[in-house]
Amino acid sequence: MLRIDINGAIRGPKTPGADLGDLLGLAGPVEGCIEDLRRGGPSRGWVDLPLDEAGALAATKWAGALPPRIRNVLVMGIGGSSLGPLALYHAIHHPLTVLLAPGASPPRPVWFLDNSDPDTVAGILDALDPAETLHVVVTKSGSTAETASQLMIAWERATARLGEAAKDRFVFVTDPEK
């Protein structure tokens, strides 16, 4: 269960923050937005993902079956394709989880490549051994130029190091129709 602590967020006599009345006034408009999203049809199916127990169990089973040689996960994507998973990851884990002692951090650190800056791309790919990294390529359309460039560079490095086995180190998350 996700729990949100808003202590310190509400303005008090000696503390800055939001006015409680203003926040309570947002309840109606927020509920209206949620209903608009729900009526949006299948393209807005992500709204109901927290309720999809079968999907969560299947994803957990799949992740649990990853071989021990996979020591890192690299999420590649631009905009919401990276920011959504990044926000979720940071909501669940310590913000500097990769620096925590073993046992205090997840079994595999997750890295996020969310831009096409050549220095950033090269830096992350230099630091992660393709043989030990699962590359998760996220693009709704399958044709985002920035994500495609990330993929091409990562694929070239992985195939140079692993040959045919590189294909086992890439997973694609996209719209199956596009």
CSV table of N, CA and C in Angstrom, one decimal:
chain,number,residue,atom,x,y,z
A,1,MET,N,0.8,-1.2,0.0
A,1,MET,CA,0.0,0.0,0.0
A,1,MET,C,0.9,1.2,0.0
A,2,LEU,N,0.6,2.2,-0.8
A,2,LEU,CA,1.3,3.5,-0.9
A,2,LEU,C,0.7,4.4,0.1
A,3,ARG,N,1.6,5.0,0.9
A,3,ARG,CA,1.1,5.9,1.9
A,3,ARG,C,1.8,7.3,1.7
A,4,ILE,N,1.1,8.3,1.7
A,4,ILE,CA,1.6,9.7,1.5
A,4,ILE,C,1.6,10.5,2.8
A,5,ASP,N,2.7,11.0,3.2
A,5,ASP,CA,2.8,11.7,4.4
A,5,ASP,C,2.8,13.2,4.0
A,6,ILE,N,1.8,14.0,4.4
A,6,ILE,CA,1.7,15.4,4.1
A,6,ILE,C,2.0,16.3,5.2
A,7,ASN,N,2.6,15.7,6.3
A,7,ASN,CA,3.1,16.5,7.4
A,7,ASN,C,4.0,17.6,6.9
A,8,GLY,N,3.8,18.8,7.3
A,8,GLY,CA,4.6,19.9,6.9
A,8,GLY,C,4.2,20.5,5.6
A,9,ALA,N,3.2,19.9,4.9
A,9,ALA,CA,2.8,20.5,3.7
A,9,ALA,C,1.7,21.5,3.9
A,10,ILE,N,1.0,21.5,5.0
A,10,ILE,CA,-0.1,22.4,5.3
A,10,ILE,C,0.4,23.6,6.1
A,11,ARG,N,0.0,24.7,5.7
A,11,ARG,CA,0.4,26.0,6.3
A,11,ARG,C,-0.1,26.0,7.8
A,12,GLY,N,0.8,26.3,8.7
A,12,GLY,CA,0.5,26.5,10.1
A,12,GLY,C,0.7,27.9,10.5
A,13,PRO,N,0.5,28.2,11.8
A,13,PRO,CA,0.8,29.5,12.3
A,13,PRO,C,2.2,30.0,12.1
A,14,LYS,N,3.2,29.1,12.2
A,14,LYS,CA,4.6,29.5,12.0
A,14,LYS,C,5.3,28.7,10.9
A,15,THR,N,4.5,28.0,10.1
A,15,THR,CA,5.2,27.3,9.0
A,15,THR,C,4.6,27.6,7.6
A,16,PRO,N,5.5,27.6,6.6
A,16,PRO,CA,4.9,27.9,5.3
A,16,PRO,C,4.3,26.6,4.8
A,17,GLY,N,3.5,26.7,3.8
A,17,GLY,CA,2.9,25.5,3.2
A,17,GLY,C,1.6,25.9,2.5
A,18,ALA,N,0.9,24.9,2.1
A,18,ALA,CA,-0.4,25.2,1.4
A,18,ALA,C,-1.5,25.4,2.4
A,19,ASP,N,-2.5,26.2,2.0
A,19,ASP,CA,-3.7,26.4,2.8
A,19,ASP,C,-4.6,25.2,2.7
A,20,LEU,N,-5.0,24.7,3.8
A,20,LEU,CA,-5.8,23.5,3.8
A,20,LEU,C,-7.1,23.7,3.0
A,21,GLY,N,-7.7,24.8,3.2
A,21,GLY,CA,-9.0,25.1,2.4
A,21,GLY,C,-8.8,25.0,0.9
A,22,ASP,N,-7.6,25.6,0.5
A,22,ASP,CA,-7.3,25.5,-1.0
A,22,ASP,C,-7.2,24.1,-1.4
A,23,LEU,N,-6.4,23.3,-0.6
A,23,LEU,CA,-6.3,21.8,-1.0
A,23,LEU,C,-7.6,21.1,-1.0
A,24,LEU,N,-8.4,21.3,0.0
A,24,LEU,CA,-9.7,20.6,0.0
A,24,LEU,C,-10.6,21.1,-1.2
A,25,GLY,N,-10.4,22.3,-1.6
A,25,GLY,CA,-11.2,22.8,-2.7
A,25,GLY,C,-10.8,22.1,-4.0
A,26,LEU,N,-9.6,21.5,-4.1
A,26,LEU,CA,-9.2,20.8,-5.3
A,26,LEU,C,-9.8,19.4,-5.4
A,27,ALA,N,-10.4,18.8,-4.4
A,27,ALA,CA,-10.9,17.5,-4.4
A,27,ALA,C,-11.9,17.2,-5.5
A,28,GLY,N,-12.8,18.1,-5.7
A,28,GLY,CA,-13.8,18.0,-6.8
A,28,GLY,C,-13.2,18.0,-8.2
A,29,PRO,N,-12.4,19.0,-8.5
A,29,PRO,CA,-11.7,19.0,-9.8
A,29,PRO,C,-10.8,17.8,-10.0
A,30,VAL,N,-10.1,17.3,-9.0
A,30,VAL,CA,-9.2,16.2,-9.2
A,30,VAL,C,-10.1,14.9,-9.5
A,31,GLU,N,-11.2,14.7,-8.7
A,31,GLU,CA,-12.1,13.6,-9.0
A,31,GLU,C,-12.6,13.7,-10.4
A,32,GLY,N,-12.9,14.9,-10.9
A,32,GLY,CA,-13.4,15.0,-12.2
A,32,GLY,C,-12.4,14.7,-13.3
A,33,CYS,N,-11.1,15.0,-13.0
A,33,CYS,CA,-10.0,14.6,-13.9
A,33,CYS,C,-9.9,13.1,-14.0
A,34,ILE,N,-10.0,12.5,-12.8
A,34,ILE,CA,-9.8,11.0,-12.8
A,34,ILE,C,-11.0,10.4,-13.6
A,35,GLU,N,-12.2,10.9,-13.4
A,35,GLU,CA,-13.3,10.3,-14.2
A,35,GLU,C,-13.1,10.5,-15.7
A,36,ASP,N,-12.5,11.7,-16.1
A,36,ASP,CA,-12.3,12.0,-17.5
A,36,ASP,C,-11.2,11.0,-18.0
A,37,LEU,N,-10.2,10.7,-17.2
A,37,LEU,CA,-9.2,9.7,-17.6
A,37,LEU,C,-9.8,8.3,-17.8
A,38,ARG,N,-10.7,7.9,-16.9
A,38,ARG,CA,-11.3,6.6,-16.9
A,38,ARG,C,-12.2,6.5,-18.2
A,39,ARG,N,-12.9,7.5,-18.6
A,39,ARG,CA,-13.7,7.5,-19.7
A,39,ARG,C,-12.9,7.5,-21.0
A,40,GLY,N,-11.6,7.7,-20.9
A,40,GLY,CA,-10.8,7.9,-22.1
A,40,GLY,C,-10.6,6.6,-23.0
A,41,GLY,N,-11.0,5.5,-22.5
A,41,GLY,CA,-10.9,4.3,-23.2
A,41,GLY,C,-9.6,3.5,-23.0
A,42,PRO,N,-9.3,2.6,-23.9
A,42,PRO,CA,-8.2,1.7,-23.7
A,42,PRO,C,-6.8,2.5,-23.7
A,43,SER,N,-6.8,3.6,-24.3
A,43,SER,CA,-5.5,4.3,-24.4
A,43,SER,C,-5.1,4.9,-23.0
A,44,ARG,N,-6.1,4.9,-22.1
A,44,ARG,CA,-5.9,5.4,-20.7
A,44,ARG,C,-5.9,4.3,-19.7
A,45,GLY,N,-5.6,3.1,-20.2
A,45,GLY,CA,-5.7,1.9,-19.3
A,45,GLY,C,-4.7,1.9,-18.1
A,46,TRP,N,-3.7,2.8,-18.2
A,46,TRP,CA,-2.7,2.9,-17.1
A,46,TRP,C,-3.4,3.3,-15.8
A,47,VAL,N,-4.5,4.0,-15.9
A,47,VAL,CA,-5.2,4.5,-14.7
A,47,VAL,C,-5.5,3.3,-13.8
A,48,ASP,N,-5.9,2.2,-14.4
A,48,ASP,CA,-6.3,1.1,-13.6
A,48,ASP,C,-5.2,0.1,-13.3
A,49,LEU,N,-4.0,0.4,-13.7
A,49,LEU,CA,-2.9,-0.5,-13.5
A,49,LEU,C,-2.7,-0.9,-12.0
A,50,PRO,N,-2.8,0.0,-11.1
A,50,PRO,CA,-2.6,-0.4,-9.7
A,50,PRO,C,-3.6,-1.5,-9.2
A,51,LEU,N,-4.7,-1.7,-10.0
A,51,LEU,CA,-5.7,-2.7,-9.6
A,51,LEU,C,-5.5,-4.0,-10.4
A,52,ASP,N,-4.5,-4.1,-11.3
A,52,ASP,CA,-4.3,-5.2,-12.1
A,52,ASP,C,-3.4,-6.2,-11.4
A,53,GLU,N,-3.9,-7.0,-10.5
A,53,GLU,CA,-3.2,-8.0,-9.8
A,53,GLU,C,-2.5,-9.0,-10.7
A,54,ALA,N,-3.2,-9.5,-11.7
A,54,ALA,CA,-2.6,-10.5,-12.6
A,54,ALA,C,-1.4,-10.0,-13.3
A,55,GLY,N,-1.5,-8.7,-13.8
A,55,GLY,CA,-0.3,-8.1,-14.4
A,55,GLY,C,0.8,-8.0,-13.5
A,56,ALA,N,0.5,-7.5,-12.3
A,56,ALA,CA,1.6,-7.4,-11.3
A,56,ALA,C,2.3,-8.7,-10.9
A,57,LEU,N,1.5,-9.7,-10.8
A,57,LEU,CA,2.0,-11.0,-10.5
A,57,LEU,C,2.9,-11.6,-11.6
A,58,ALA,N,2.4,-11.4,-12.9
A,58,ALA,CA,3.1,-11.9,-14.0
A,58,ALA,C,4.5,-11.1,-14.1
A,59,ALA,N,4.5,-9.8,-13.9
A,59,ALA,CA,5.7,-9.0,-14.0
A,59,ALA,C,6.6,-9.4,-12.9
A,60,THR,N,6.1,-9.6,-11.7
A,60,THR,CA,7.0,-10.0,-10.6
A,60,THR,C,7.6,-11.4,-10.8
A,61,LYS,N,6.8,-12.3,-11.4
A,61,LYS,CA,7.3,-13.7,-11.7
A,61,LYS,C,8.4,-13.6,-12.7
A,62,TRP,N,8.2,-12.7,-13.8
A,62,TRP,CA,9.2,-12.6,-14.8
A,62,TRP,C,10.4,-12.0,-14.3
A,63,ALA,N,10.3,-10.9,-13.5
A,63,ALA,CA,11.5,-10.3,-12.9
A,63,ALA,C,12.3,-11.2,-12.0
A,64,GLY,N,11.5,-12.0,-11.2
A,64,GLY,CA,12.1,-13.0,-10.3
A,64,GLY,C,12.9,-14.1,-11.0
A,65,ALA,N,12.6,-14.3,-12.3
A,65,ALA,CA,13.2,-15.4,-13.0
A,65,ALA,C,14.5,-14.9,-13.8
A,66,LEU,N,14.8,-13.6,-13.7
A,66,LEU,CA,16.0,-13.1,-14.3
A,66,LEU,C,17.2,-13.8,-13.8
A,67,PRO,N,18.1,-14.2,-14.6
A,67,PRO,CA,19.3,-14.9,-14.1
A,67,PRO,C,20.2,-14.0,-13.3
A,68,PRO,N,20.9,-14.6,-12.3
A,68,PRO,CA,21.7,-13.8,-11.4
A,68,PRO,C,22.8,-13.0,-12.1
A,69,ARG,N,23.2,-13.4,-13.3
A,69,ARG,CA,24.2,-12.6,-14.1
A,69,ARG,C,23.7,-11.2,-14.4
A,70,ILE,N,22.4,-11.0,-14.4
A,70,ILE,CA,21.8,-9.7,-14.7
A,70,ILE,C,21.9,-8.9,-13.3
A,71,ARG,N,22.9,-8.0,-13.3
A,71,ARG,CA,23.1,-7.2,-12.1
A,71,ARG,C,22.6,-5.8,-12.1
A,72,ASN,N,22.2,-5.3,-13.3
A,72,ASN,CA,21.7,-3.9,-13.5
A,72,ASN,C,20.5,-3.9,-14.4
A,73,VAL,N,19.7,-3.0,-14.2
A,73,VAL,CA,18.6,-2.7,-15.2
A,73,VAL,C,18.7,-1.3,-15.7
A,74,LEU,N,18.7,-1.1,-17.0
A,74,LEU,CA,18.8,0.2,-17.6
A,74,LEU,C,17.5,0.5,-18.3
A,75,VAL,N,16.8,1.5,-17.8
A,75,VAL,CA,15.5,1.9,-18.5
A,75,VAL,C,15.9,3.0,-19.5
A,76,MET,N,15.6,2.8,-20.8
A,76,MET,CA,15.9,3.8,-21.8
A,76,MET,C,14.6,4.3,-22.3
A,77,GLY,N,14.4,5.6,-22.3
A,77,GLY,CA,13.2,6.3,-22.8
A,77,GLY,C,13.3,7.8,-22.6
A,78,ILE,N,12.3,8.5,-23.2
A,78,ILE,CA,12.3,9.9,-23.2
A,78,ILE,C,10.9,10.3,-22.6
A,79,GLY,N,10.9,11.4,-21.9
A,79,GLY,CA,9.6,11.9,-21.4
A,79,GLY,C,9.0,11.0,-20.4
A,80,GLY,N,7.7,10.8,-20.6
A,80,GLY,CA,6.9,9.9,-19.7
A,80,GLY,C,7.4,8.5,-19.7
A,81,SER,N,8.0,8.1,-20.8
A,81,SER,CA,8.5,6.7,-20.9
A,81,SER,C,9.6,6.4,-19.9
A,82,SER,N,10.3,7.4,-19.5
A,82,SER,CA,11.4,7.3,-18.5
A,82,SER,C,10.9,7.9,-17.1
A,83,LEU,N,10.3,9.1,-17.2
A,83,LEU,CA,9.9,9.8,-16.0
A,83,LEU,C,8.9,9.0,-15.2
A,84,GLY,N,8.0,8.3,-15.8
A,84,GLY,CA,7.0,7.5,-15.0
A,84,GLY,C,7.6,6.4,-14.2
A,85,PRO,N,8.4,5.6,-14.9
A,85,PRO,CA,9.2,4.5,-14.1
A,85,PRO,C,10.1,5.1,-13.1
A,86,LEU,N,10.8,6.2,-13.4
A,86,LEU,CA,11.7,6.9,-12.4
A,86,LEU,C,10.9,7.4,-11.2
A,87,ALA,N,9.8,8.0,-11.4
A,87,ALA,CA,9.0,8.5,-10.3
A,87,ALA,C,8.5,7.3,-9.4
A,88,LEU,N,8.1,6.2,-10.0
A,88,LEU,CA,7.6,5.1,-9.3
A,88,LEU,C,8.8,4.4,-8.5
A,89,TYR,N,9.9,4.3,-9.2
A,89,TYR,CA,11.1,3.8,-8.5
A,89,TYR,C,11.5,4.6,-7.3
A,90,HIS,N,11.5,5.9,-7.4
A,90,HIS,CA,11.9,6.7,-6.3
A,90,HIS,C,10.8,6.8,-5.2
A,91,ALA,N,9.5,6.5,-5.6
A,91,ALA,CA,8.5,6.4,-4.6
A,91,ALA,C,8.6,5.2,-3.7
A,92,ILE,N,9.2,4.2,-4.3
A,92,ILE,CA,9.4,2.9,-3.6
A,92,ILE,C,10.7,2.7,-2.9
A,93,HIS,N,11.8,3.3,-3.5
A,93,HIS,CA,13.1,3.1,-3.0
A,93,HIS,C,13.8,4.4,-2.5
A,94,HIS,N,14.8,4.2,-1.8
A,94,HIS,CA,15.6,5.3,-1.3
A,94,HIS,C,16.2,6.0,-2.6
A,95,PRO,N,16.3,7.4,-2.6
A,95,PRO,CA,16.7,8.1,-3.8
A,95,PRO,C,18.2,7.7,-4.2
A,96,LEU,N,19.0,7.3,-3.2
A,96,LEU,CA,20.4,6.9,-3.6
A,96,LEU,C,20.6,5.4,-3.3
A,97,THR,N,19.6,4.6,-3.7
A,97,THR,CA,19.7,3.2,-3.4
A,97,THR,C,20.9,2.5,-3.9
A,98,VAL,N,21.5,3.0,-5.0
A,98,VAL,CA,22.7,2.3,-5.5
A,98,VAL,C,23.9,2.5,-4.6
A,99,LEU,N,23.8,3.4,-3.6
A,99,LEU,CA,24.9,3.6,-2.7
A,99,LEU,C,24.7,2.9,-1.4
A,100,LEU,N,23.6,2.3,-1.2
A,100,LEU,CA,23.3,1.6,0.1
A,100,LEU,C,24.0,0.2,0.1
A,101,ALA,N,24.2,-0.3,1.3
A,101,ALA,CA,24.8,-1.6,1.5
A,101,ALA,C,23.9,-2.7,0.9
A,102,PRO,N,24.5,-3.8,0.5
A,102,PRO,CA,23.7,-4.9,0.0
A,102,PRO,C,22.7,-5.3,1.1
A,103,GLY,N,21.5,-5.7,0.7
A,103,GLY,CA,20.5,-6.0,1.6
A,103,GLY,C,19.6,-4.8,2.0
A,104,ALA,N,20.2,-3.6,1.9
A,104,ALA,CA,19.4,-2.4,2.2
A,104,ALA,C,18.9,-1.8,0.9
A,105,SER,N,19.3,-2.4,-0.2
A,105,SER,CA,18.9,-1.9,-1.5
A,105,SER,C,18.3,-3.0,-2.3
A,106,PRO,N,17.6,-2.7,-3.4
A,106,PRO,CA,17.0,-3.7,-4.2
A,106,PRO,C,18.1,-4.6,-4.8
A,107,PRO,N,17.7,-5.8,-5.2
A,107,PRO,CA,18.7,-6.8,-5.7
A,107,PRO,C,19.4,-6.3,-6.9
A,108,ARG,N,18.8,-5.5,-7.7
A,108,ARG,CA,19.4,-4.9,-8.9
A,108,ARG,C,19.2,-3.4,-9.0
A,109,PRO,N,20.2,-2.6,-9.1
A,109,PRO,CA,20.0,-1.2,-9.2
A,109,PRO,C,19.3,-0.9,-10.6
A,110,VAL,N,18.5,0.1,-10.6
A,110,VAL,CA,17.8,0.5,-11.9
A,110,VAL,C,18.4,1.8,-12.2
A,111,TRP,N,18.9,1.9,-13.4
A,111,TRP,CA,19.4,3.2,-13.9
A,111,TRP,C,18.5,3.7,-15.0
A,112,PHE,N,18.4,5.0,-15.2
A,112,PHE,CA,17.5,5.7,-16.1
A,112,PHE,C,18.3,6.5,-17.1
A,113,LEU,N,18.2,6.2,-18.4
A,113,LEU,CA,18.8,7.0,-19.4
A,113,LEU,C,17.6,7.7,-20.1
A,114,ASP,N,17.5,9.0,-19.7
A,114,ASP,CA,16.3,9.7,-20.2
A,114,ASP,C,16.6,10.9,-21.1
A,115,ASN,N,17.7,10.9,-21.7
A,115,ASN,CA,18.0,11.9,-22.7
A,115,ASN,C,19.0,11.4,-23.7
A,116,SER,N,19.3,12.2,-24.7
A,116,SER,CA,20.2,11.7,-25.8
A,116,SER,C,21.5,12.4,-25.8
A,117,ASP,N,21.8,13.1,-24.7
A,117,ASP,CA,23.1,13.8,-24.6
A,117,ASP,C,24.2,12.8,-24.7
A,118,PRO,N,25.1,13.0,-25.7
A,118,PRO,CA,26.2,11.9,-25.9
A,118,PRO,C,27.0,11.6,-24.7
A,119,ASP,N,27.4,12.6,-23.9
A,119,ASP,CA,28.2,12.4,-22.7
A,119,ASP,C,27.5,11.5,-21.7
A,120,THR,N,26.2,11.8,-21.5
A,120,THR,CA,25.4,11.1,-20.6
A,120,THR,C,25.2,9.6,-21.0
A,121,VAL,N,24.8,9.4,-22.3
A,121,VAL,CA,24.6,8.1,-22.9
A,121,VAL,C,25.9,7.3,-22.8
A,122,ALA,N,27.0,7.9,-23.2
A,122,ALA,CA,28.3,7.2,-23.1
A,122,ALA,C,28.7,6.9,-21.7
A,123,GLY,N,28.5,7.8,-20.8
A,123,GLY,CA,28.8,7.6,-19.4
A,123,GLY,C,28.1,6.5,-18.8
A,124,ILE,N,26.8,6.4,-19.0
A,124,ILE,CA,26.0,5.3,-18.4
A,124,ILE,C,26.4,4.0,-19.0
A,125,LEU,N,26.5,4.0,-20.4
A,125,LEU,CA,26.9,2.7,-21.1
A,125,LEU,C,28.3,2.3,-20.8
A,126,ASP,N,29.2,3.2,-20.5
A,126,ASP,CA,30.6,2.8,-20.1
A,126,ASP,C,30.6,2.2,-18.7
A,127,ALA,N,29.7,2.6,-17.9
A,127,ALA,CA,29.7,2.1,-16.5
A,127,ALA,C,29.0,0.8,-16.3
A,128,LEU,N,28.1,0.4,-17.3
A,128,LEU,CA,27.4,-0.8,-17.1
A,128,LEU,C,27.8,-1.9,-18.1
A,129,ASP,N,28.2,-3.0,-17.6
A,129,ASP,CA,28.7,-4.1,-18.5
A,129,ASP,C,27.4,-4.7,-19.2
A,130,PRO,N,27.4,-4.7,-20.5
A,130,PRO,CA,26.2,-5.2,-21.3
A,130,PRO,C,25.9,-6.7,-20.9
A,131,ALA,N,26.9,-7.5,-20.5
A,131,ALA,CA,26.7,-8.8,-20.1
A,131,ALA,C,25.9,-9.0,-18.8
A,132,GLU,N,25.9,-7.9,-18.0
A,132,GLU,CA,25.3,-7.9,-16.7
A,132,GLU,C,24.1,-7.0,-16.6
A,133,THR,N,23.7,-6.4,-17.8
A,133,THR,CA,22.6,-5.4,-17.8
A,133,THR,C,21.4,-5.8,-18.6
A,134,LEU,N,20.3,-5.6,-18.1
A,134,LEU,CA,19.0,-5.8,-18.8
A,134,LEU,C,18.6,-4.4,-19.3
A,135,HIS,N,18.5,-4.2,-20.6
A,135,HIS,CA,18.2,-2.9,-21.2
A,135,HIS,C,16.7,-3.0,-21.5
A,136,VAL,N,15.9,-2.1,-20.8
A,136,VAL,CA,14.5,-2.0,-21.0
A,136,VAL,C,14.2,-0.7,-21.8
A,137,VAL,N,13.8,-0.9,-23.0
A,137,VAL,CA,13.6,0.1,-24.0
A,137,VAL,C,12.1,0.5,-23.9
A,138,VAL,N,11.7,1.7,-23.6
A,138,VAL,CA,10.3,2.1,-23.4
A,138,VAL,C,10.0,3.2,-24.4
A,139,THR,N,9.0,2.9,-25.3
A,139,THR,CA,8.5,3.9,-26.2
A,139,THR,C,7.1,3.5,-26.7
A,140,LYS,N,6.2,4.4,-26.4
A,140,LYS,CA,4.8,4.1,-26.8
A,140,LYS,C,4.7,3.9,-28.3
A,141,SER,N,5.2,4.8,-29.1
A,141,SER,CA,5.1,4.7,-30.5
A,141,SER,C,6.0,3.7,-31.2
A,142,GLY,N,7.1,3.5,-30.5
A,142,GLY,CA,8.2,2.6,-31.2
A,142,GLY,C,9.0,3.4,-32.2
A,143,SER,N,8.7,4.7,-32.3
A,143,SER,CA,9.5,5.5,-33.3
A,143,SER,C,10.1,6.8,-32.7
A,144,THR,N,10.2,6.9,-31.4
A,144,THR,CA,10.8,8.1,-30.8
A,144,THR,C,12.2,8.2,-31.2
A,145,ALA,N,12.6,9.3,-31.8
A,145,ALA,CA,14.0,9.4,-32.3
A,145,ALA,C,15.1,9.3,-31.2
A,146,GLU,N,14.8,9.9,-30.0
A,146,GLU,CA,15.8,9.9,-29.0
A,146,GLU,C,16.0,8.5,-28.4
A,147,THR,N,14.8,7.8,-28.2
A,147,THR,CA,14.9,6.4,-27.7
A,147,THR,C,15.6,5.5,-28.7
A,148,ALA,N,15.2,5.7,-30.0
A,148,ALA,CA,15.9,4.9,-31.1
A,148,ALA,C,17.4,5.1,-31.1
A,149,SER,N,17.8,6.3,-30.9
A,149,SER,CA,19.3,6.6,-30.8
A,149,SER,C,19.9,5.9,-29.6
A,150,GLN,N,19.3,6.0,-28.5
A,150,GLN,CA,19.8,5.3,-27.3
A,150,GLN,C,19.9,3.8,-27.6
A,151,LEU,N,18.8,3.2,-28.2
A,151,LEU,CA,18.8,1.8,-28.5
A,151,LEU,C,19.9,1.4,-29.4
A,152,MET,N,20.1,2.2,-30.5
A,152,MET,CA,21.1,1.9,-31.5
A,152,MET,C,22.5,1.8,-30.9
A,153,ILE,N,22.8,2.8,-30.0
A,153,ILE,CA,24.1,2.9,-29.4
A,153,ILE,C,24.3,1.7,-28.4
A,154,ALA,N,23.3,1.4,-27.6
A,154,ALA,CA,23.4,0.4,-26.6
A,154,ALA,C,23.5,-1.0,-27.3
A,155,TRP,N,22.7,-1.2,-28.4
A,155,TRP,CA,22.7,-2.4,-29.1
A,155,TRP,C,24.1,-2.7,-29.8
A,156,GLU,N,24.7,-1.6,-30.4
A,156,GLU,CA,26.0,-1.7,-31.0
A,156,GLU,C,27.0,-2.2,-29.9
A,157,ARG,N,27.0,-1.6,-28.8
A,157,ARG,CA,27.9,-1.9,-27.7
A,157,ARG,C,27.7,-3.4,-27.2
A,158,ALA,N,26.4,-3.7,-27.0
A,158,ALA,CA,26.1,-5.0,-26.5
A,158,ALA,C,26.5,-6.1,-27.5
A,159,THR,N,26.2,-5.9,-28.8
A,159,THR,CA,26.5,-7.0,-29.8
A,159,THR,C,28.0,-7.0,-30.0
A,160,ALA,N,28.7,-5.9,-29.9
A,160,ALA,CA,30.2,-6.0,-30.0
A,160,ALA,C,30.8,-6.8,-28.8
A,161,ARG,N,30.2,-6.8,-27.7
A,161,ARG,CA,30.7,-7.5,-26.5
A,161,ARG,C,30.1,-8.9,-26.4
A,162,LEU,N,28.9,-9.1,-26.8
A,162,LEU,CA,28.2,-10.4,-26.6
A,162,LEU,C,27.8,-11.2,-27.8
A,163,GLY,N,27.9,-10.5,-29.0
A,163,GLY,CA,27.5,-11.2,-30.2
A,163,GLY,C,26.0,-11.5,-30.2
A,164,GLU,N,25.6,-12.6,-30.6
A,164,GLU,CA,24.2,-13.0,-30.7
A,164,GLU,C,23.5,-13.0,-29.4
A,165,ALA,N,24.2,-13.2,-28.3
A,165,ALA,CA,23.6,-13.3,-26.9
A,165,ALA,C,23.1,-11.9,-26.5
A,166,ALA,N,23.4,-10.8,-27.2
A,166,ALA,CA,22.9,-9.5,-26.8
A,166,ALA,C,21.4,-9.5,-26.9
A,167,LYS,N,20.8,-10.2,-27.7
A,167,LYS,CA,19.3,-10.2,-27.8
A,167,LYS,C,18.6,-10.6,-26.5
A,168,ASP,N,19.3,-11.3,-25.7
A,168,ASP,CA,18.7,-11.7,-24.4
A,168,ASP,C,18.9,-10.7,-23.3
A,169,ARG,N,19.5,-9.5,-23.7
A,169,ARG,CA,19.7,-8.5,-22.7
A,169,ARG,C,18.8,-7.2,-23.0
A,170,PHE,N,17.8,-7.4,-23.9
A,170,PHE,CA,17.0,-6.3,-24.3
A,170,PHE,C,15.5,-6.7,-24.1
A,171,VAL,N,14.7,-5.8,-23.6
A,171,VAL,CA,13.3,-6.0,-23.4
A,171,VAL,C,12.6,-4.7,-24.0
A,172,PHE,N,11.5,-4.8,-24.7
A,172,PHE,CA,10.9,-3.6,-25.2
A,172,PHE,C,9.5,-3.5,-24.7
A,173,VAL,N,9.2,-2.3,-24.3
A,173,VAL,CA,7.8,-1.9,-23.7
A,173,VAL,C,7.3,-0.9,-24.7
A,174,THR,N,6.2,-1.3,-25.4
A,174,THR,CA,5.7,-0.4,-26.4
A,174,THR,C,4.2,-0.8,-26.7
A,175,ASP,N,3.6,0.0,-27.5
A,175,ASP,CA,2.2,-0.3,-27.9
A,175,ASP,C,2.3,-1.4,-28.9
A,176,PRO,N,1.6,-2.5,-28.7
A,176,PRO,CA,1.7,-3.6,-29.6
A,176,PRO,C,1.2,-3.4,-31.0
A,177,GLU,N,0.3,-2.4,-31.1
A,177,GLU,CA,-0.2,-2.1,-32.4
A,177,GLU,C,0.6,-1.1,-33.2
A,178,LYS,N,1.5,-0.4,-32.6
A,178,LYS,CA,2.3,0.6,-33.3
A,178,LYS,C,3.8,0.1,-33.4
